Short mmCIF file of C-alpha atoms in Angstrom, two decimals:
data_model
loop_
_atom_site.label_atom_id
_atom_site.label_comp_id
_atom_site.label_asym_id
_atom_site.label_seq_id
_atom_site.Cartn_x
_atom_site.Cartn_y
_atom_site.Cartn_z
CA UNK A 30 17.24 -11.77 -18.17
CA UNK A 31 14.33 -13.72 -17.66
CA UNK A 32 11.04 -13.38 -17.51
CA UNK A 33 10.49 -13.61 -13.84
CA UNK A 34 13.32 -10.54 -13.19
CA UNK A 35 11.09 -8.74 -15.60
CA UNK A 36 7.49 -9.11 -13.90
CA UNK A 37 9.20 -8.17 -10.81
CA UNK A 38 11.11 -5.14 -11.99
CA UNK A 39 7.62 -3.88 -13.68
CA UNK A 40 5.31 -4.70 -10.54
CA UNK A 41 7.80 -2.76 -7.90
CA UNK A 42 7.75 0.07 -10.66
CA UNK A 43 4.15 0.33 -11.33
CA UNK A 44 3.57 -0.01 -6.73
CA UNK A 45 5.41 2.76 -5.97
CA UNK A 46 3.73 4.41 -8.97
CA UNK A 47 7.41 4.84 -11.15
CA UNK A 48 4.69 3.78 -13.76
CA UNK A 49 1.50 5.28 -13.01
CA UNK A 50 -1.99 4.44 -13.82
CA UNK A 51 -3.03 4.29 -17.19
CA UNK A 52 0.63 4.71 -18.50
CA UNK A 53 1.35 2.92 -21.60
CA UNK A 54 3.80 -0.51 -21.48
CA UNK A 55 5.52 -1.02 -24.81
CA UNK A 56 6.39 -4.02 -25.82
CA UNK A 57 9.11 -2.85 -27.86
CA UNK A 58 10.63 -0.65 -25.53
CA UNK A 59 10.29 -3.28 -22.63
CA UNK A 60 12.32 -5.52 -24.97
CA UNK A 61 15.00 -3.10 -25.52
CA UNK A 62 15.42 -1.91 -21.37
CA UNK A 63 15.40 -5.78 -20.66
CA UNK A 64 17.68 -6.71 -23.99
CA UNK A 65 14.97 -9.52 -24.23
CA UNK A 66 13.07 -11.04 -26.96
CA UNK A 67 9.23 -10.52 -26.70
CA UNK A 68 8.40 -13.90 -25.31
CA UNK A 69 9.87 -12.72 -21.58
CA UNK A 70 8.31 -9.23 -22.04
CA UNK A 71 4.90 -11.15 -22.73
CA UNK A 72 4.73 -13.91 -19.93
CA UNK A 73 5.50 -10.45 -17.57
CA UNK A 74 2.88 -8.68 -19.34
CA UNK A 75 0.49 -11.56 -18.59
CA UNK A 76 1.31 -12.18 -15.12
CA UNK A 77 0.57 -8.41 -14.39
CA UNK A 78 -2.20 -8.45 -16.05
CA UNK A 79 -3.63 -11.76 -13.48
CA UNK A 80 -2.68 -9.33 -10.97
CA UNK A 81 -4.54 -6.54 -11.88
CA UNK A 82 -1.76 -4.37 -12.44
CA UNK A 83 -1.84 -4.25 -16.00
CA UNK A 84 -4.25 -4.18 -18.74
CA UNK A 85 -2.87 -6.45 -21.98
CA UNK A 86 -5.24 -5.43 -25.18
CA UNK A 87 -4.09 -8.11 -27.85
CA UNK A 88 -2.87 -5.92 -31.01
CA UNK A 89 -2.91 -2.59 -28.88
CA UNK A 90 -0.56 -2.69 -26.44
CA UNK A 91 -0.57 -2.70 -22.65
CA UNK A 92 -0.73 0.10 -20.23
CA UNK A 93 -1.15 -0.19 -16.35
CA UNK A 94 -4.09 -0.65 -14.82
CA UNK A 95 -6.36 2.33 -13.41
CA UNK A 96 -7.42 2.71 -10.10
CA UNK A 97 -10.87 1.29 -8.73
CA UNK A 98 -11.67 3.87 -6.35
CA UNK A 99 -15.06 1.72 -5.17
CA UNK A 100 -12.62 -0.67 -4.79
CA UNK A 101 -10.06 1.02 -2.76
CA UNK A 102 -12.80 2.12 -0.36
CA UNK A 103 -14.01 -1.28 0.45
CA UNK A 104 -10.63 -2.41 1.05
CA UNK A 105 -10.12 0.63 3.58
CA UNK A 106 -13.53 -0.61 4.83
CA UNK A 107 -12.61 -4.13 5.43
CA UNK A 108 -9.06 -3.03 6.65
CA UNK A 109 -10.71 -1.23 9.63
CA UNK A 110 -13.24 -3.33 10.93
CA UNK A 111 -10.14 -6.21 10.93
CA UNK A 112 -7.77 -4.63 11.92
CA UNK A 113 -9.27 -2.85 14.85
CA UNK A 114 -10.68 -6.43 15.80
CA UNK A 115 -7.33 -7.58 15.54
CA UNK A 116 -5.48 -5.03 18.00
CA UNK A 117 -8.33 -6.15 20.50
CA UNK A 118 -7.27 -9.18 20.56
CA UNK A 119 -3.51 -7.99 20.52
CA UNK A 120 -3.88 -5.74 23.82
CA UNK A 121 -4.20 -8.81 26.35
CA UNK A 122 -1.20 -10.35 25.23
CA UNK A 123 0.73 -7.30 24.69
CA UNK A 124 3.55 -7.58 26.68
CA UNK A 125 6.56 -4.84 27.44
CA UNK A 126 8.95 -6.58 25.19
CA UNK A 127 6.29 -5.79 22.47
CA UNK A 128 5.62 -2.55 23.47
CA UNK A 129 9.22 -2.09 23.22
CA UNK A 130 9.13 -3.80 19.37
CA UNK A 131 5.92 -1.43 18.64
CA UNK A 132 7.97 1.84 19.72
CA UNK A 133 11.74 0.92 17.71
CA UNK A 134 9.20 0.58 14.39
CA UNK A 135 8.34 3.77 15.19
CA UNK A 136 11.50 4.87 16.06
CA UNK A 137 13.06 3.60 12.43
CA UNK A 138 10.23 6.07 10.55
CA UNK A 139 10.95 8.76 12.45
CA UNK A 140 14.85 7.95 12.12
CA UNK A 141 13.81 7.68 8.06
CA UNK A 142 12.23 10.71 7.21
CA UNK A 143 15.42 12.97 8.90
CA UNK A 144 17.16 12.25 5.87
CA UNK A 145 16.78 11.37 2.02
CA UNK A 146 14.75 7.78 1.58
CA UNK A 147 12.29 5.83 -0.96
CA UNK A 148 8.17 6.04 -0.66
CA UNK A 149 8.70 2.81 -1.07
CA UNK A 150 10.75 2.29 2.27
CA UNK A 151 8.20 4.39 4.28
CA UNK A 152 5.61 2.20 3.46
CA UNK A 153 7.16 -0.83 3.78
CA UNK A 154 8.06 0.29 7.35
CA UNK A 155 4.94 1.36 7.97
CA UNK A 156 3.58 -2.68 6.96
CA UNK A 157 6.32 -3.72 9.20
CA UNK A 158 4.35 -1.82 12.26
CA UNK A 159 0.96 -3.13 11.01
CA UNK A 160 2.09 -6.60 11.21
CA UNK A 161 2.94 -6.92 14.31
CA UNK A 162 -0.50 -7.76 16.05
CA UNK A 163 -1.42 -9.61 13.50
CA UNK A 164 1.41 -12.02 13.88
CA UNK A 165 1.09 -11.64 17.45
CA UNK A 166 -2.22 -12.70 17.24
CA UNK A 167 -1.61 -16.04 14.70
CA UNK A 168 -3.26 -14.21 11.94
CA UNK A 169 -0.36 -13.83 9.65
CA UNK A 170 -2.18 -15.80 6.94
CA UNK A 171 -5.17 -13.03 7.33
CA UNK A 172 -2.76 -9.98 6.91
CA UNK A 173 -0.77 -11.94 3.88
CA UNK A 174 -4.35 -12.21 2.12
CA UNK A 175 -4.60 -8.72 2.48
CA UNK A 176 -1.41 -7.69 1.30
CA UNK A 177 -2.15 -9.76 -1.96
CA UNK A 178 -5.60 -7.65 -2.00
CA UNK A 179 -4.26 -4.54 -1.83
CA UNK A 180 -3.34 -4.08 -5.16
CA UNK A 181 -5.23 -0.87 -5.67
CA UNK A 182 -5.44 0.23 -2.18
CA UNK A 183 -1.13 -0.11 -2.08
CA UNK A 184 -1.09 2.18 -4.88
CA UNK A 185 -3.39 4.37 -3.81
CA UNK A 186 -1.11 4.88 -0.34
CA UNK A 187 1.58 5.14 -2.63
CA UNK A 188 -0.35 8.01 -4.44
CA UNK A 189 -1.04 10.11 -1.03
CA UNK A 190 2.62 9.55 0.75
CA UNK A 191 4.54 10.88 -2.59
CA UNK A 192 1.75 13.98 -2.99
CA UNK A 193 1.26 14.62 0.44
CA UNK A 194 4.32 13.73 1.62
CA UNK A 195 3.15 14.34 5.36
CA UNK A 196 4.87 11.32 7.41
CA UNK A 197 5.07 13.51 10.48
CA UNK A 198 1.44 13.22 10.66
CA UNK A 199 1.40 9.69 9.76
CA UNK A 200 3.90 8.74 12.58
CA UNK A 201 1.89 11.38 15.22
CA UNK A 202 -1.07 9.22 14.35
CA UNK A 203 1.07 5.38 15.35
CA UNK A 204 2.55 7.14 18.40
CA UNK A 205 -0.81 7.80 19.38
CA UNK A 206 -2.04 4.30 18.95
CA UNK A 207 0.60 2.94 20.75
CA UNK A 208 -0.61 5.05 23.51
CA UNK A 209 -3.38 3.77 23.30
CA UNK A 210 -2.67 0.17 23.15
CA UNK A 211 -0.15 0.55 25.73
CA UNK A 212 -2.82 2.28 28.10
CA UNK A 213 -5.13 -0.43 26.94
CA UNK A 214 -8.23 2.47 25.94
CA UNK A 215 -9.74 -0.94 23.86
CA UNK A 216 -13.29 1.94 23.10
CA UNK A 217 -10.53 4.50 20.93
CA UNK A 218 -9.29 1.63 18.86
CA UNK A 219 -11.74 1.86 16.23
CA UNK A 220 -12.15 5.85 16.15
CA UNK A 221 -8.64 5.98 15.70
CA UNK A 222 -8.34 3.25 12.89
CA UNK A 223 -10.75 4.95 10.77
CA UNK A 224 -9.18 8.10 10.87
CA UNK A 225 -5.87 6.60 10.06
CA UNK A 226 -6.93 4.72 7.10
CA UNK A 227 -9.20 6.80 5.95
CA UNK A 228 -6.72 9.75 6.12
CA UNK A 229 -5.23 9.64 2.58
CA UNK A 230 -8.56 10.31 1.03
CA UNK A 231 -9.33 13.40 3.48
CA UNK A 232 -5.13 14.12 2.64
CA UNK A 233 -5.67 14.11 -1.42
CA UNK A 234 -9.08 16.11 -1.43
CA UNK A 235 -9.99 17.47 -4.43
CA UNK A 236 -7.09 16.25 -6.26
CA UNK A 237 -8.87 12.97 -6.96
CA UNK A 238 -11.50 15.01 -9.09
CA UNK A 239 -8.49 17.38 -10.73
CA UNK A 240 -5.18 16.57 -11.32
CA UNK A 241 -5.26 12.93 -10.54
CA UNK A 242 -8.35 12.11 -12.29
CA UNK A 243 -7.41 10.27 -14.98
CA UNK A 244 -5.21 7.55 -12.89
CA UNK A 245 -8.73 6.16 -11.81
CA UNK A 246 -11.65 4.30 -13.54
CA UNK A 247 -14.81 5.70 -14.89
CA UNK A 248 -18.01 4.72 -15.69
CA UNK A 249 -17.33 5.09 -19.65
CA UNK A 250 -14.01 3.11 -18.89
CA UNK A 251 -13.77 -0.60 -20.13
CA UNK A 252 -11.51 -1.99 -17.61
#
């Protein structure tokens, strides 16, 4: 196995939060899952760690990275005010046949969650839907760059879908933006946005304080 099967293995784990925050990544042990010398487990290790998914302390060990919750707000922030731009721009050229695309991605969730499925498949469905006006709109290359800067903000979905587990409301809340681009309401876009992004935080309350506290930096942490 090489080293590239490795980092791959380890970054799906540590997304859909198999390996949470802060959890320790042993060299040793990696080498003996993989049956792999430490020179694979290292160049994965390393590649993580340029992703800020891992944190490599030479000597110590690695464990994964904690969450930046300043971070994860901005990116919610920024997600928003794009996005919300973006389905603007999507509802003149939305035709019927893309209506039509819009409602069988919602169809699939709702087809999902009838019977026993992966986090990890929810959300990628529900990236599927999100994608769609941007590619409509000839800004794939703006929703790749922020897939690739969602690192903490993916886990942090991750977090609220596995403890909240509440994809009814999830998939109430894209039925009712379809409405609304189908009905073309352009001045409920951005209401709506917000309160769909910014749902997971409202959805995990306290939580973040309690029992999920440690999975996210501090001001005494040297990250």
């Amino acid at each position: 196995m090489n080293s590239e099967t490795i980092y791959t293995t380890l970054k799906h784990r540590i997304l859909d939060l198999t390996l949470n925050p802060g959890q320790s990544m042993s060299e040793h042990e990696l080498c003996e899952r993989f049956s792999v010398s430490r020179t694979p487990v290292r160049t994965a290790l390393q590649r993580l760690q340029a992703d800020g998914l891992a944190h490599v302390i030479p000597y110590r060990g690695s464990t994964v990275s904690l969450l930046d919750f300043d971070e994860i707000q901005q990116m919610i922030y920024l997600r928003t005010a794009v996005e919300s731009q973006v389905i603007l721009d999507f509802l003149p050229m939305c035709t019927p046949l893309l209506e039509e695309k819009i409602r069988y991605q919602i169809r699939k969730q709702m087809a999902l969650i009838q019977g026993e499925f992966e986090l990890s498949q929810f959300y990628e469905m529900d990236s599927h839907l999100h994608a769609i006006w941007f590619h409509v709109t000839h800004k794939d290359k703006l929703w790749e760059m922020i897939q690739r800067a969602q690192i903490h903000y993916t886990r942090f979905r991750m977090l609220d879908i596995a403890e909240s587990r509440n994809f009814s409301a999830i998939i109430r809340e894209h039925q009712e933006l379809f409405q609304i681009i189908h009905e073309k309401r352009a001045g409920e876009i951005m209401p709506l946005m917000h309160r769909h992004l910014y749902g997971s935080i409202g959805r995990l309350g306290e939580k973040l304080q309690t029992e999920f506290r440690e999975y996210f930096i501090t001001k005494e942490t040297d990250n």
